[in-house]
Amino acid sequence: MLGFILVLLSSVFFCIQNVVVRILFAEQTLIGIGVTGGFLTPTLHNSFLLLLLRMVLAVPLMGLLASRLHPPIWKEVRRLAHPSERRALGHAIAGGLLMFTYLALLYVSIGLIATAIALTLFFTFPIFTALLSWRFLGQRPSAMQWGIMGCIMVGSALTIPAEQWSGGGNWVGAVLGVASGVAYASYTVNAQKSFDYLNPLTYTWLSFALTLLFSAACLVVWPVAHPQDLAWTPIWIWSLISGIVTFAGHMLFNSGIKHIGATLASMLGSANPALTVVLAWVAIRETLATVQLLGVGIVTASVASLGRFK
């Protein structure tokens, strides 16, 4: 039960993160603040910039918190330099590379196609997690789990506004959305394997620190044009919020993986599009159609059934 609670809490933080990304990329009406947002256009350069700002703020905050929650973290990080810890180091590096890859691909996908569709394509990752866990961890999903997973996918698809299915975009954005899901599935399976050598907090911090390095390197190669014209104050504020909720979401999710495994954790996480729709309805007054409410209901019932058929 603890693992289920941790993953569901992580979903709440991931949903907040999705809403923050919407605010940064498009103007929204936010309760208690009024109209805000639209500070960055959803381009490749700005995606790397947002990722960098998020990690610049999240990595030191995470380090401070992790040192309190898990005091041996820095000893574990230093130990990775020892030749006997090469396997643990490999998992840590793979975690950082996969986190950077899935976030970069997702942001580019959001820049090319409708945000809701990009997120729904990304949240096909439980299918790939199940297949990878079956292949590398020997965890074969049951027929009931495959059925519940299918219901969650259908429900999530129904939460997408009808007009976004007929909107602009291209096949590259769709492919990148699915590719980001594959990268995230690989990240979760790698996470479960790495917990044989590393504490979830240590693994999460290392993933964020390496993502910071990779995003900084990309901005050196592809710098942002006219940075002086950006609204830096609100961008920093929302990036701070994004960094905090992203760290909290990954920390809780990785801790949940340790208790219930990558496959079940990913199945619970696939409810995020529906939860994001609900949060967007509460926070930024996005209206919900009857079909969307039906999708939310299907996802809610499917997630609830996981506890019974795990």
PDB file of C-alpha atoms in Angstrom:
ATOM      1  CA  MET A   1       0.000   0.000   0.000  1.00  0.00           C
ATOM      2  CA  LEU A   2       2.872   2.403   0.764  1.00  0.00           C
ATOM      3  CA  GLY A   3       4.182   2.029  -2.787  1.00  0.00           C
ATOM      4  CA  PHE A   4       0.745   2.848  -4.250  1.00  0.00           C
ATOM      5  CA  ILE A   5       0.449   5.949  -2.065  1.00  0.00           C
ATOM      6  CA  LEU A   6       3.936   7.178  -3.013  1.00  0.00           C
ATOM      7  CA  VAL A   7       3.271   6.776  -6.751  1.00  0.00           C
ATOM      8  CA  LEU A   8      -0.149   8.451  -6.537  1.00  0.00           C
ATOM      9  CA  LEU A   9       1.408  11.382  -4.659  1.00  0.00           C
ATOM     10  CA  SER A  10       4.102  11.592  -7.330  1.00  0.00           C
ATOM     11  CA  SER A  11       1.339  11.788  -9.948  1.00  0.00           C
ATOM     12  CA  VAL A  12      -0.056  14.879  -8.227  1.00  0.00           C
ATOM     13  CA  PHE A  13       3.337  16.595  -8.456  1.00  0.00           C
ATOM     14  CA  PHE A  14       3.803  15.549 -12.083  1.00  0.00           C
ATOM     15  CA  CYS A  15       0.386  17.018 -12.887  1.00  0.00           C
ATOM     16  CA  ILE A  16       1.388  20.320 -11.305  1.00  0.00           C
ATOM     17  CA  GLN A  17       4.540  20.184 -13.425  1.00  0.00           C
ATOM     18  CA  ASN A  18       2.450  19.715 -16.590  1.00  0.00           C
ATOM     19  CA  VAL A  19       0.270  22.710 -15.711  1.00  0.00           C
ATOM     20  CA  VAL A  20       3.384  24.829 -15.031  1.00  0.00           C
ATOM     21  CA  VAL A  21       4.746  23.915 -18.480  1.00  0.00           C
ATOM     22  CA  ARG A  22       1.432  25.031 -20.001  1.00  0.00           C
ATOM     23  CA  ILE A  23       1.667  28.347 -18.143  1.00  0.00           C
ATOM     24  CA  LEU A  24       5.252  28.935 -19.304  1.00  0.00           C
ATOM     25  CA  PHE A  25       4.399  28.178 -22.940  1.00  0.00           C
ATOM     26  CA  ALA A  26       0.901  29.718 -23.196  1.00  0.00           C
ATOM     27  CA  GLU A  27      -1.106  32.431 -21.438  1.00  0.00           C
ATOM     28  CA  GLN A  28      -3.539  31.043 -18.828  1.00  0.00           C
ATOM     29  CA  THR A  29      -6.071  32.356 -16.311  1.00  0.00           C
ATOM     30  CA  LEU A  30      -4.745  31.228 -12.928  1.00  0.00           C
ATOM     31  CA  ILE A  31      -6.891  31.286  -9.800  1.00  0.00           C
ATOM     32  CA  GLY A  32      -5.704  33.943  -7.343  1.00  0.00           C
ATOM     33  CA  ILE A  33      -3.307  35.596  -9.820  1.00  0.00           C
ATOM     34  CA  GLY A  34      -5.331  36.434 -12.906  1.00  0.00           C
ATOM     35  CA  VAL A  35      -4.022  36.114 -16.437  1.00  0.00           C
ATOM     36  CA  THR A  36      -0.409  34.948 -16.579  1.00  0.00           C
ATOM     37  CA  GLY A  37       1.890  32.841 -18.711  1.00  0.00           C
ATOM     38  CA  GLY A  38       3.095  32.713 -22.295  1.00  0.00           C
ATOM     39  CA  PHE A  39       6.641  33.681 -21.343  1.00  0.00           C
ATOM     40  CA  LEU A  40       8.359  31.266 -23.755  1.00  0.00           C
ATOM     41  CA  THR A  41       7.529  29.974 -27.211  1.00  0.00           C
ATOM     42  CA  PRO A  42       7.656  26.144 -27.383  1.00  0.00           C
ATOM     43  CA  THR A  43      10.844  25.823 -29.421  1.00  0.00           C
ATOM     44  CA  LEU A  44      13.791  23.441 -29.115  1.00  0.00           C
ATOM     45  CA  HIS A  45      16.080  26.162 -27.701  1.00  0.00           C
ATOM     46  CA  ASN A  46      13.529  27.285 -25.131  1.00  0.00           C
ATOM     47  CA  SER A  47      12.882  23.680 -24.140  1.00  0.00           C
ATOM     48  CA  PHE A  48      16.565  23.250 -23.326  1.00  0.00           C
ATOM     49  CA  LEU A  49      16.513  26.594 -21.489  1.00  0.00           C
ATOM     50  CA  LEU A  50      13.497  25.573 -19.392  1.00  0.00           C
ATOM     51  CA  LEU A  51      15.130  22.242 -18.613  1.00  0.00           C
ATOM     52  CA  LEU A  52      18.359  23.981 -17.583  1.00  0.00           C
ATOM     53  CA  LEU A  53      16.607  26.517 -15.333  1.00  0.00           C
ATOM     54  CA  ARG A  54      14.539  23.768 -13.731  1.00  0.00           C
ATOM     55  CA  MET A  55      17.637  21.711 -12.910  1.00  0.00           C
ATOM     56  CA  VAL A  56      19.763  24.688 -11.805  1.00  0.00           C
ATOM     57  CA  LEU A  57      17.200  25.287  -9.082  1.00  0.00           C
ATOM     58  CA  ALA A  58      16.232  21.685  -8.363  1.00  0.00           C
ATOM     59  CA  VAL A  59      19.696  20.103  -8.036  1.00  0.00           C
ATOM     60  CA  PRO A  60      20.954  22.182  -5.048  1.00  0.00           C
ATOM     61  CA  LEU A  61      17.527  22.094  -3.359  1.00  0.00           C
ATOM     62  CA  MET A  62      17.426  18.350  -3.823  1.00  0.00           C
ATOM     63  CA  GLY A  63      20.950  18.034  -2.462  1.00  0.00           C
ATOM     64  CA  LEU A  64      20.013  19.895   0.724  1.00  0.00           C
ATOM     65  CA  LEU A  65      16.879  17.841   1.285  1.00  0.00           C
ATOM     66  CA  ALA A  66      18.474  14.537   0.356  1.00  0.00           C
ATOM     67  CA  SER A  67      21.355  15.082   2.784  1.00  0.00           C
ATOM     68  CA  ARG A  68      18.780  15.377   5.576  1.00  0.00           C
ATOM     69  CA  LEU A  69      16.575  12.484   4.478  1.00  0.00           C
ATOM     70  CA  HIS A  70      19.499  10.230   3.544  1.00  0.00           C
ATOM     71  CA  PRO A  71      22.752  11.451   5.199  1.00  0.00           C
ATOM     72  CA  PRO A  72      25.038   8.872   3.466  1.00  0.00           C
ATOM     73  CA  ILE A  73      24.173  10.298   0.005  1.00  0.00           C
ATOM     74  CA  TRP A  74      27.492  12.106  -0.524  1.00  0.00           C
ATOM     75  CA  LYS A  75      29.460   9.092   0.676  1.00  0.00           C
ATOM     76  CA  GLU A  76      27.550   6.989  -1.897  1.00  0.00           C
ATOM     77  CA  VAL A  77      28.257   9.538  -4.647  1.00  0.00           C
ATOM     78  CA  ARG A  78      31.993   9.589  -3.858  1.00  0.00           C
ATOM     79  CA  ARG A  79      32.068   5.793  -3.722  1.00  0.00           C
ATOM     80  CA  LEU A  80      30.997   5.642  -7.379  1.00  0.00           C
ATOM     81  CA  ALA A  81      34.543   6.660  -8.340  1.00  0.00           C
ATOM     82  CA  HIS A  82      35.844   3.346  -6.994  1.00  0.00           C
ATOM     83  CA  PRO A  83      36.485   0.668  -9.664  1.00  0.00           C
ATOM     84  CA  SER A  84      34.312  -1.834  -7.766  1.00  0.00           C
ATOM     85  CA  GLU A  85      31.284   0.447  -8.233  1.00  0.00           C
ATOM     86  CA  ARG A  86      31.357   0.548 -12.034  1.00  0.00           C
ATOM     87  CA  ARG A  87      27.980  -1.164 -12.361  1.00  0.00           C
ATOM     88  CA  ALA A  88      26.353   1.331  -9.997  1.00  0.00           C
ATOM     89  CA  LEU A  89      28.067   4.199 -11.857  1.00  0.00           C
ATOM     90  CA  GLY A  90      26.787   2.839 -15.152  1.00  0.00           C
ATOM     91  CA  HIS A  91      23.209   2.777 -13.875  1.00  0.00           C
ATOM     92  CA  ALA A  92      23.592   6.320 -12.517  1.00  0.00           C
ATOM     93  CA  ILE A  93      24.932   7.683 -15.822  1.00  0.00           C
ATOM     94  CA  ALA A  94      22.232   5.828 -17.753  1.00  0.00           C
ATOM     95  CA  GLY A  95      19.598   7.348 -15.448  1.00  0.00           C
ATOM     96  CA  GLY A  96      20.812  10.885 -16.124  1.00  0.00           C
ATOM     97  CA  LEU A  97      21.051  10.341 -19.872  1.00  0.00           C
ATOM     98  CA  LEU A  98      17.592   8.754 -20.060  1.00  0.00           C
ATOM     99  CA  MET A  99      16.000  11.502 -17.935  1.00  0.00           C
ATOM    100  CA  PHE A 100      17.505  14.193 -20.154  1.00  0.00           C
ATOM    101  CA  THR A 101      16.442  12.318 -23.288  1.00  0.00           C
ATOM    102  CA  TYR A 102      12.820  11.819 -22.280  1.00  0.00           C
ATOM    103  CA  LEU A 103      12.394  15.430 -21.121  1.00  0.00           C
ATOM    104  CA  ALA A 104      14.078  16.897 -24.211  1.00  0.00           C
ATOM    105  CA  LEU A 105      12.024  14.725 -26.590  1.00  0.00           C
ATOM    106  CA  LEU A 106       8.802  15.529 -24.731  1.00  0.00           C
ATOM    107  CA  TYR A 107       9.410  19.284 -24.829  1.00  0.00           C
ATOM    108  CA  VAL A 108      10.197  19.213 -28.540  1.00  0.00           C
ATOM    109  CA  SER A 109       7.070  17.118 -29.126  1.00  0.00           C
ATOM    110  CA  ILE A 110       4.996  19.692 -27.215  1.00  0.00           C
ATOM    111  CA  GLY A 111       6.473  22.364 -29.484  1.00  0.00           C
ATOM    112  CA  LEU A 112       5.376  20.496 -32.626  1.00  0.00           C
ATOM    113  CA  ILE A 113       1.920  19.128 -31.739  1.00  0.00           C
ATOM    114  CA  ALA A 114      -0.884  19.891 -29.298  1.00  0.00           C
ATOM    115  CA  THR A 115       0.268  19.631 -25.681  1.00  0.00           C
ATOM    116  CA  ALA A 116      -2.470  17.222 -24.599  1.00  0.00           C
ATOM    117  CA  ILE A 117      -1.748  14.851 -27.487  1.00  0.00           C
ATOM    118  CA  ALA A 118       2.013  14.982 -26.828  1.00  0.00           C
ATOM    119  CA  LEU A 119       1.433  14.125 -23.163  1.00  0.00           C
ATOM    120  CA  THR A 120      -0.957  11.298 -24.004  1.00  0.00           C
ATOM    121  CA  LEU A 121       1.549   9.819 -26.469  1.00  0.00           C
ATOM    122  CA  PHE A 122       4.235  10.120 -23.793  1.00  0.00           C
ATOM    123  CA  PHE A 123       2.025   8.319 -21.294  1.00  0.00           C
ATOM    124  CA  THR A 124       2.035   5.201 -23.423  1.00  0.00           C
ATOM    125  CA  PHE A 125       5.231   4.491 -21.462  1.00  0.00           C
ATOM    126  CA  PRO A 126       3.619   1.855 -19.162  1.00  0.00           C
ATOM    127  CA  ILE A 127       3.321  -0.454 -22.195  1.00  0.00           C
ATOM    128  CA  PHE A 128       7.038  -0.127 -22.889  1.00  0.00           C
ATOM    129  CA  THR A 129       7.854  -0.401 -19.182  1.00  0.00           C
ATOM    130  CA  ALA A 130       5.900  -3.666 -18.984  1.00  0.00           C
ATOM    131  CA  LEU A 131       7.718  -5.049 -22.036  1.00  0.00           C
ATOM    132  CA  LEU A 132      11.155  -3.948 -20.793  1.00  0.00           C
ATOM    133  CA  SER A 133      10.470  -5.251 -17.269  1.00  0.00           C
ATOM    134  CA  TRP A 134       9.403  -8.558 -18.780  1.00  0.00           C
ATOM    135  CA  ARG A 135      12.582  -8.702 -20.882  1.00  0.00           C
ATOM    136  CA  PHE A 136      15.181  -7.469 -18.373  1.00  0.00           C
ATOM    137  CA  LEU A 137      13.608  -8.040 -14.935  1.00  0.00           C
ATOM    138  CA  GLY A 138      11.569 -11.168 -15.600  1.00  0.00           C
ATOM    139  CA  GLN A 139       8.345  -9.461 -14.433  1.00  0.00           C
ATOM    140  CA  ARG A 140       5.626 -10.698 -16.770  1.00  0.00           C
ATOM    141  CA  PRO A 141       2.389  -8.637 -16.585  1.00  0.00           C
ATOM    142  CA  SER A 142      -0.809 -10.594 -15.994  1.00  0.00           C
ATOM    143  CA  ALA A 143      -3.726 -10.564 -18.445  1.00  0.00           C
ATOM    144  CA  MET A 144      -5.671  -8.437 -15.955  1.00  0.00           C
ATOM    145  CA  GLN A 145      -2.858  -5.871 -15.803  1.00  0.00           C
ATOM    146  CA  TRP A 146      -2.745  -5.644 -19.608  1.00  0.00           C
ATOM    147  CA  GLY A 147      -6.521  -5.087 -19.611  1.00  0.00           C
ATOM    148  CA  ILE A 148      -6.361  -2.386 -16.961  1.00  0.00           C
ATOM    149  CA  MET A 149      -3.497  -0.724 -18.826  1.00  0.00           C
ATOM    150  CA  GLY A 150      -5.601  -0.656 -21.982  1.00  0.00           C
ATOM    151  CA  CYS A 151      -8.512   0.948 -20.100  1.00  0.00           C
ATOM    152  CA  ILE A 152      -6.196   3.636 -18.730  1.00  0.00           C
ATOM    153  CA  MET A 153      -4.914   4.403 -22.248  1.00  0.00           C
ATOM    154  CA  VAL A 154      -8.457   4.674 -23.649  1.00  0.00           C
ATOM    155  CA  GLY A 155      -9.549   6.889 -20.771  1.00  0.00           C
ATOM    156  CA  SER A 156      -6.523   9.143 -21.182  1.00  0.00           C
ATOM    157  CA  ALA A 157      -7.210   9.514 -24.914  1.00  0.00           C
ATOM    158  CA  LEU A 158     -10.801  10.546 -24.156  1.00  0.00           C
ATOM    159  CA  THR A 159      -9.565  13.384 -21.921  1.00  0.00           C
ATOM    160  CA  ILE A 160      -8.001  15.161 -24.928  1.00  0.00           C
ATOM    161  CA  PRO A 161     -10.224  18.005 -26.192  1.00  0.00           C
ATOM    162  CA  ALA A 162     -11.824  17.043 -29.505  1.00  0.00           C
ATOM    163  CA  GLU A 163     -10.501  20.109 -31.329  1.00  0.00           C
ATOM    164  CA  GLN A 164      -6.905  19.151 -30.563  1.00  0.00           C
ATOM    165  CA  TRP A 165      -7.222  15.919 -32.534  1.00  0.00           C
ATOM    166  CA  SER A 166      -7.951  17.956 -35.653  1.00  0.00           C
ATOM    167  CA  GLY A 167      -5.410  20.679 -34.927  1.00  0.00           C
ATOM    168  CA  GLY A 168      -2.083  21.281 -36.574  1.00  0.00           C
ATOM    169  CA  GLY A 169       1.063  19.291 -36.024  1.00  0.00           C
ATOM    170  CA  ASN A 170       3.115  16.729 -37.842  1.00  0.00           C
ATOM    171  CA  TRP A 171       4.179  13.114 -37.619  1.00  0.00           C
ATOM    172  CA  VAL A 172       7.609  14.066 -36.238  1.00  0.00           C
ATOM    173  CA  GLY A 173       5.994  15.475 -33.099  1.00  0.00           C
ATOM    174  CA  ALA A 174       3.954  12.292 -32.673  1.00  0.00           C
ATOM    175  CA  VAL A 175       7.017  10.067 -33.102  1.00  0.00           C
ATOM    176  CA  LEU A 176       8.984  12.159 -30.585  1.00  0.00           C
ATOM    177  CA  GLY A 177       6.086  11.932 -28.106  1.00  0.00           C
ATOM    178  CA  VAL A 178       6.156   8.129 -28.261  1.00  0.00           C
ATOM    179  CA  ALA A 179       9.980   8.129 -28.219  1.00  0.00           C
ATOM    180  CA  SER A 180       9.949  10.176 -25.012  1.00  0.00           C
ATOM    181  CA  GLY A 181       7.676   7.507 -23.514  1.00  0.00           C
ATOM    182  CA  VAL A 182      10.140   4.776 -24.521  1.00  0.00           C
ATOM    183  CA  ALA A 183      12.997   6.754 -22.947  1.00  0.00           C
ATOM    184  CA  TYR A 184      11.031   7.228 -19.721  1.00  0.00           C
ATOM    185  CA  ALA A 185      10.118   3.536 -19.622  1.00  0.00           C
ATOM    186  CA  SER A 186      13.823   2.738 -19.936  1.00  0.00           C
ATOM    187  CA  TYR A 187      14.512   5.199 -17.112  1.00  0.00           C
ATOM    188  CA  THR A 188      12.052   3.479 -14.765  1.00  0.00           C
ATOM    189  CA  VAL A 189      13.370  -0.018 -15.515  1.00  0.00           C
ATOM    190  CA  ASN A 190      16.946   1.215 -15.074  1.00  0.00           C
ATOM    191  CA  ALA A 191      15.857   2.821 -11.792  1.00  0.00           C
ATOM    192  CA  GLN A 192      14.487  -0.435 -10.420  1.00  0.00           C
ATOM    193  CA  LYS A 193      17.692  -2.244 -11.366  1.00  0.00           C
ATOM    194  CA  SER A 194      19.891   0.493  -9.889  1.00  0.00           C
ATOM    195  CA  PHE A 195      18.203   0.230  -6.496  1.00  0.00           C
ATOM    196  CA  ASP A 196      20.226  -2.937  -5.939  1.00  0.00           C
ATOM    197  CA  TYR A 197      23.238  -0.600  -5.677  1.00  0.00           C
ATOM    198  CA  LEU A 198      21.918   2.906  -4.930  1.00  0.00           C
ATOM    199  CA  ASN A 199      19.356   4.500  -2.634  1.00  0.00           C
ATOM    200  CA  PRO A 200      16.393   6.014  -4.598  1.00  0.00           C
ATOM    201  CA  LEU A 201      17.302   9.510  -3.336  1.00  0.00           C
ATOM    202  CA  THR A 202      20.915   9.127  -4.494  1.00  0.00           C
ATOM    203  CA  TYR A 203      19.817   7.823  -7.887  1.00  0.00           C
ATOM    204  CA  THR A 204      17.290  10.650  -8.324  1.00  0.00           C
ATOM    205  CA  TRP A 205      19.809  13.369  -7.400  1.00  0.00           C
ATOM    206  CA  LEU A 206      22.420  11.955  -9.766  1.00  0.00           C
ATOM    207  CA  SER A 207      19.837  11.811 -12.576  1.00  0.00           C
ATOM    208  CA  PHE A 208      18.981  15.478 -12.051  1.00  0.00           C
ATOM    209  CA  ALA A 209      22.627  16.564 -11.783  1.00  0.00           C
ATOM    210  CA  LEU A 210      23.546  14.794 -15.026  1.00  0.00           C
ATOM    211  CA  THR A 211      20.459  16.214 -16.761  1.00  0.00           C
ATOM    212  CA  LEU A 212      21.675  19.674 -15.727  1.00  0.00           C
ATOM    213  CA  LEU A 213      25.054  19.006 -17.366  1.00  0.00           C
ATOM    214  CA  PHE A 214      23.512  17.636 -20.575  1.00  0.00           C
ATOM    215  CA  SER A 215      21.063  20.555 -20.946  1.00  0.00           C
ATOM    216  CA  ALA A 216      23.842  23.094 -20.327  1.00  0.00           C
ATOM    217  CA  ALA A 217      25.957  21.410 -23.011  1.00  0.00           C
ATOM    218  CA  CYS A 218      23.059  21.604 -25.490  1.00  0.00           C
ATOM    219  CA  LEU A 219      22.599  25.325 -24.822  1.00  0.00           C
ATOM    220  CA  VAL A 220      26.299  25.905 -25.448  1.00  0.00           C
ATOM    221  CA  VAL A 221      25.944  24.205 -28.846  1.00  0.00           C
ATOM    222  CA  TRP A 222      22.499  25.733 -29.638  1.00  0.00           C
ATOM    223  CA  PRO A 223      22.235  29.013 -27.672  1.00  0.00           C
ATOM    224  CA  VAL A 224      18.946  30.853 -27.198  1.00  0.00           C
ATOM    225  CA  ALA A 225      18.482  33.788 -29.556  1.00  0.00           C
ATOM    226  CA  HIS A 226      17.928  37.256 -28.005  1.00  0.00           C
ATOM    227  CA  PRO A 227      17.944  36.187 -24.329  1.00  0.00           C
ATOM    228  CA  GLN A 228      17.732  39.842 -23.282  1.00  0.00           C
ATOM    229  CA  ASP A 229      14.153  39.990 -24.577  1.00  0.00           C
ATOM    230  CA  LEU A 230      12.865  37.252 -22.249  1.00  0.00           C
ATOM    231  CA  ALA A 231      10.728  37.944 -19.153  1.00  0.00           C
ATOM    232  CA  TRP A 232      13.303  36.527 -16.766  1.00  0.00           C
ATOM    233  CA  THR A 233      11.581  37.225 -13.425  1.00  0.00           C
ATOM    234  CA  PRO A 234       8.399  35.176 -14.047  1.00  0.00           C
ATOM    235  CA  ILE A 235      10.418  32.544 -15.921  1.00  0.00           C
ATOM    236  CA  TRP A 236      12.668  32.075 -12.877  1.00  0.00           C
ATOM    237  CA  ILE A 237       9.683  31.976 -10.503  1.00  0.00           C
ATOM    238  CA  TRP A 238       7.816  29.338 -12.504  1.00  0.00           C
ATOM    239  CA  SER A 239      11.047  27.419 -13.101  1.00  0.00           C
ATOM    240  CA  LEU A 240      11.589  27.287  -9.326  1.00  0.00           C
ATOM    241  CA  ILE A 241       8.084  25.882  -8.851  1.00  0.00           C
ATOM    242  CA  SER A 242       8.697  23.454 -11.696  1.00  0.00           C
ATOM    243  CA  GLY A 243      12.012  22.334 -10.205  1.00  0.00           C
ATOM    244  CA  ILE A 244      10.504  21.692  -6.770  1.00  0.00           C
ATOM    245  CA  VAL A 245       7.519  19.683  -8.024  1.00  0.00           C
ATOM    246  CA  THR A 246       9.659  17.776 -10.532  1.00  0.00           C
ATOM    247  CA  PHE A 247      12.067  16.716  -7.803  1.00  0.00           C
ATOM    248  CA  ALA A 248       9.245  15.757  -5.455  1.00  0.00           C
ATOM    249  CA  GLY A 249       7.508  13.782  -8.192  1.00  0.00           C
ATOM    250  CA  HIS A 250      10.606  11.820  -9.207  1.00  0.00           C
ATOM    251  CA  MET A 251      11.660  11.178  -5.613  1.00  0.00           C
ATOM    252  CA  LEU A 252       8.238   9.790  -4.683  1.00  0.00           C
ATOM    253  CA  PHE A 253       7.952   7.813  -7.937  1.00  0.00           C
ATOM    254  CA  ASN A 254      11.385   6.213  -7.569  1.00  0.00           C
ATOM    255  CA  SER A 255      10.636   5.375  -3.928  1.00  0.00           C
ATOM    256  CA  GLY A 256       7.373   3.812  -5.074  1.00  0.00           C
ATOM    257  CA  ILE A 257       9.217   1.707  -7.666  1.00  0.00           C
ATOM    258  CA  LYS A 258      11.296   0.213  -4.866  1.00  0.00           C
ATOM    259  CA  HIS A 259       8.107  -0.995  -3.155  1.00  0.00           C
ATOM    260  CA  ILE A 260       5.871  -2.128  -6.035  1.00  0.00           C
ATOM    261  CA  GLY A 261       8.169  -2.423  -9.057  1.00  0.00           C
ATOM    262  CA  ALA A 262       8.497  -0.453 -12.289  1.00  0.00           C
ATOM    263  CA  THR A 263       5.510  -2.027 -14.084  1.00  0.00           C
ATOM    264  CA  LEU A 264       2.847  -1.293 -11.447  1.00  0.00           C
ATOM    265  CA  ALA A 265       4.331   2.143 -10.737  1.00  0.00           C
ATOM    266  CA  SER A 266       4.160   3.009 -14.448  1.00  0.00           C
ATOM    267  CA  MET A 267       0.576   1.781 -14.696  1.00  0.00           C
ATOM    268  CA  LEU A 268      -0.401   4.100 -11.855  1.00  0.00           C
ATOM    269  CA  GLY A 269       1.612   6.909 -13.442  1.00  0.00           C
ATOM    270  CA  SER A 270      -0.290   6.539 -16.709  1.00  0.00           C
ATOM    271  CA  ALA A 271      -3.254   8.230 -15.015  1.00  0.00           C
ATOM    272  CA  ASN A 272      -1.360  11.538 -15.158  1.00  0.00           C
ATOM    273  CA  PRO A 273      -3.054  12.924 -18.313  1.00  0.00           C
ATOM    274  CA  ALA A 274      -6.488  12.531 -16.715  1.00  0.00           C
ATOM    275  CA  LEU A 275      -5.267  13.992 -13.423  1.00  0.00           C
ATOM    276  CA  THR A 276      -3.663  16.882 -15.308  1.00  0.00           C
ATOM    277  CA  VAL A 277      -6.998  17.625 -16.993  1.00  0.00           C
ATOM    278  CA  VAL A 278      -8.701  17.765 -13.589  1.00  0.00           C
ATOM    279  CA  LEU A 279      -5.965  19.967 -12.106  1.00  0.00           C
ATOM    280  CA  ALA A 280      -6.073  22.283 -15.128  1.00  0.00           C
ATOM    281  CA  TRP A 281      -9.843  22.548 -14.650  1.00  0.00           C
ATOM    282  CA  VAL A 282      -9.348  23.576 -11.002  1.00  0.00           C
ATOM    283  CA  ALA A 283      -6.260  25.786 -11.386  1.00  0.00           C
ATOM    284  CA  ILE A 284      -6.554  27.470 -14.776  1.00  0.00           C
ATOM    285  CA  ARG A 285     -10.279  27.031 -15.477  1.00  0.00           C
ATOM    286  CA  GLU A 286      -9.951  24.742 -18.492  1.00  0.00           C
ATOM    287  CA  THR A 287     -13.452  23.473 -19.213  1.00  0.00           C
ATOM    288  CA  LEU A 288     -14.276  19.761 -19.347  1.00  0.00           C
ATOM    289  CA  ALA A 289     -16.600  18.212 -21.925  1.00  0.00           C
ATOM    290  CA  THR A 290     -18.787  15.177 -21.189  1.00  0.00           C
ATOM    291  CA  VAL A 291     -16.420  12.864 -23.084  1.00  0.00           C
ATOM    292  CA  GLN A 292     -13.484  14.159 -21.039  1.00  0.00           C
ATOM    293  CA  LEU A 293     -15.357  13.500 -17.797  1.00  0.00           C
ATOM    294  CA  LEU A 294     -16.026   9.975 -19.057  1.00  0.00           C
ATOM    295  CA  GLY A 295     -12.301   9.534 -19.725  1.00  0.00           C
ATOM    296  CA  VAL A 296     -11.422  10.764 -16.227  1.00  0.00           C
ATOM    297  CA  GLY A 297     -13.942   8.319 -14.782  1.00  0.00           C
ATOM    298  CA  ILE A 298     -12.494   5.380 -16.742  1.00  0.00           C
ATOM    299  CA  VAL A 299      -8.965   6.225 -15.641  1.00  0.00           C
ATOM    300  CA  THR A 300     -10.032   6.654 -12.006  1.00  0.00           C
ATOM    301  CA  ALA A 301     -11.840   3.296 -11.956  1.00  0.00           C
ATOM    302  CA  SER A 302      -8.911   1.568 -13.676  1.00  0.00           C
ATOM    303  CA  VAL A 303      -6.359   2.970 -11.231  1.00  0.00           C
ATOM    304  CA  ALA A 304      -8.578   2.027  -8.287  1.00  0.00           C
ATOM    305  CA  SER A 305      -8.745  -1.555  -9.568  1.00  0.00           C
ATOM    306  CA  LEU A 306      -4.945  -1.869  -9.597  1.00  0.00           C
ATOM    307  CA  GLY A 307      -4.872  -2.278  -5.836  1.00  0.00           C
ATOM    308  CA  ARG A 308      -7.174  -5.282  -6.121  1.00  0.00           C
ATOM    309  CA  PHE A 309      -5.566  -6.983  -9.110  1.00  0.00           C
ATOM    310  CA  LYS A 310      -1.874  -6.231  -8.480  1.00  0.00           C
TER     311      LYS A 310
END
